[in-house]
Amino acid sequence: MTALLSSPDGQWILRRPPVTAISATANNLGREYRVLSALAGADVPVPQALAFADAEEVDGRSVLVMSAVSGSPLTDSWPAGWPSSAGIRDVGFVTVDALAALHRVDVDAVGLANFGRPVNYLERQVRRWRGQYERNRVRDLPQFGFLGRWLEANRPEETAPAIVHGDFHLDNCLIEPGPPVRVSAIIDWELATIGDPLVDLGLLLALWGPERATPIAMPKVQALTRVPGAPSRGELAGRYATLTGRPTTALRWYMVLALFKLAAIVEGAYARFVNGLADDPWAESLGEDVPRLLADAALHVV
């Protein structure tokens, strides 16, 4: 749950986890508070973390309060009142710039050296998300097994560890139209850790551009990246490589992992609907998104 708090003194954002979580690690607001606090002095656009109370201190669900930041998340349409000069091309480039800035942060300097377990990070990612699908299993989706085996057989050598956002895509960036266009804040840090940062680039690119299955999965997350004038995946990857010095030759693997992970998370949300823990139309519609995400992933394997 995310709510805007307003008073004559200002505005703040309050976040709380749902009553029934998708997984044991979902909606970990304690991790979000820690990483936002650590990045307060870094050259990365983030909200200011103001207060945190864990579940034992309140009513069984943690509470995070942060500053309200101007800007809009971009989904399937331009926000009302935006100038035409704030095009998707500029948005794509500043989004990659913000991601590169995050991945350049010295984890020791900001006190996050023990924030995650970077050794064998990619190996654990495949095992973790396949396991989450199995735990939440409400139907047979053979592509999970196929893609899991492909990911294990083709796993690249890990790049140097850095801060990983864990859910980095256009909808988790607040954009100011300017001019100039800029990312005012990266939001939703519950899955942040220390590991191979190319997993973030893999998700951004997997949800970017026209080279995907039809009909499109989760259109509100990625529809704007298909409009004319959007930078290509290659342009975004090249810009990232220039800014970070990291290799991008294995991006196909990271995009498959990103879609595999997202499908496992979304299937967990759909399982809540099937099991009677969520009854809204959105939760029901997720049942169609998971096969489409897996089909997208399979396109990168063939």
PDB file of C-alpha atoms in Angstrom, residues 2 8 28 39-40 95 111 114 124 150 157 160 210 219 229 249 260 271 300:
ATOM      1  CA  THR A   2       1.281   3.450  -0.918  1.00  0.00           C
ATOM      2  CA  PRO A   8       0.062  22.517   5.668  1.00  0.00           C
ATOM      3  CA  ASN A  28      10.613  -5.748   2.415  1.00  0.00           C
ATOM      4  CA  LEU A  39      22.056   6.558  -1.096  1.00  0.00           C
ATOM      5  CA  ALA A  40      21.065   9.886   0.454  1.00  0.00           C
ATOM      6  CA  THR A  95      16.590   6.345 -17.457  1.00  0.00           C
ATOM      7  CA  GLY A 111      27.844   1.370   4.058  1.00  0.00           C
ATOM      8  CA  ASN A 114      26.997  -6.475   3.832  1.00  0.00           C
ATOM      9  CA  ARG A 124      20.917 -18.358  -6.773  1.00  0.00           C
ATOM     10  CA  TRP A 150      18.417 -22.916 -20.354  1.00  0.00           C
ATOM     11  CA  GLU A 157      30.479 -15.198 -15.752  1.00  0.00           C
ATOM     12  CA  ALA A 160      31.706  -7.060 -10.528  1.00  0.00           C
ATOM     13  CA  PRO A 210       9.039  -3.875 -30.272  1.00  0.00           C
ATOM     14  CA  PRO A 219       1.088  -3.180 -21.308  1.00  0.00           C
ATOM     15  CA  GLY A 229      11.191   7.490 -31.842  1.00  0.00           C
ATOM     16  CA  THR A 249      27.803  -9.217 -24.579  1.00  0.00           C
ATOM     17  CA  PHE A 260      11.670 -15.544 -15.939  1.00  0.00           C
ATOM     18  CA  ALA A 271      -1.999 -17.534  -7.299  1.00  0.00           C
ATOM     19  CA  HIS A 300      15.431 -14.746 -26.809  1.00  0.00           C
TER      20      HIS A 300
END
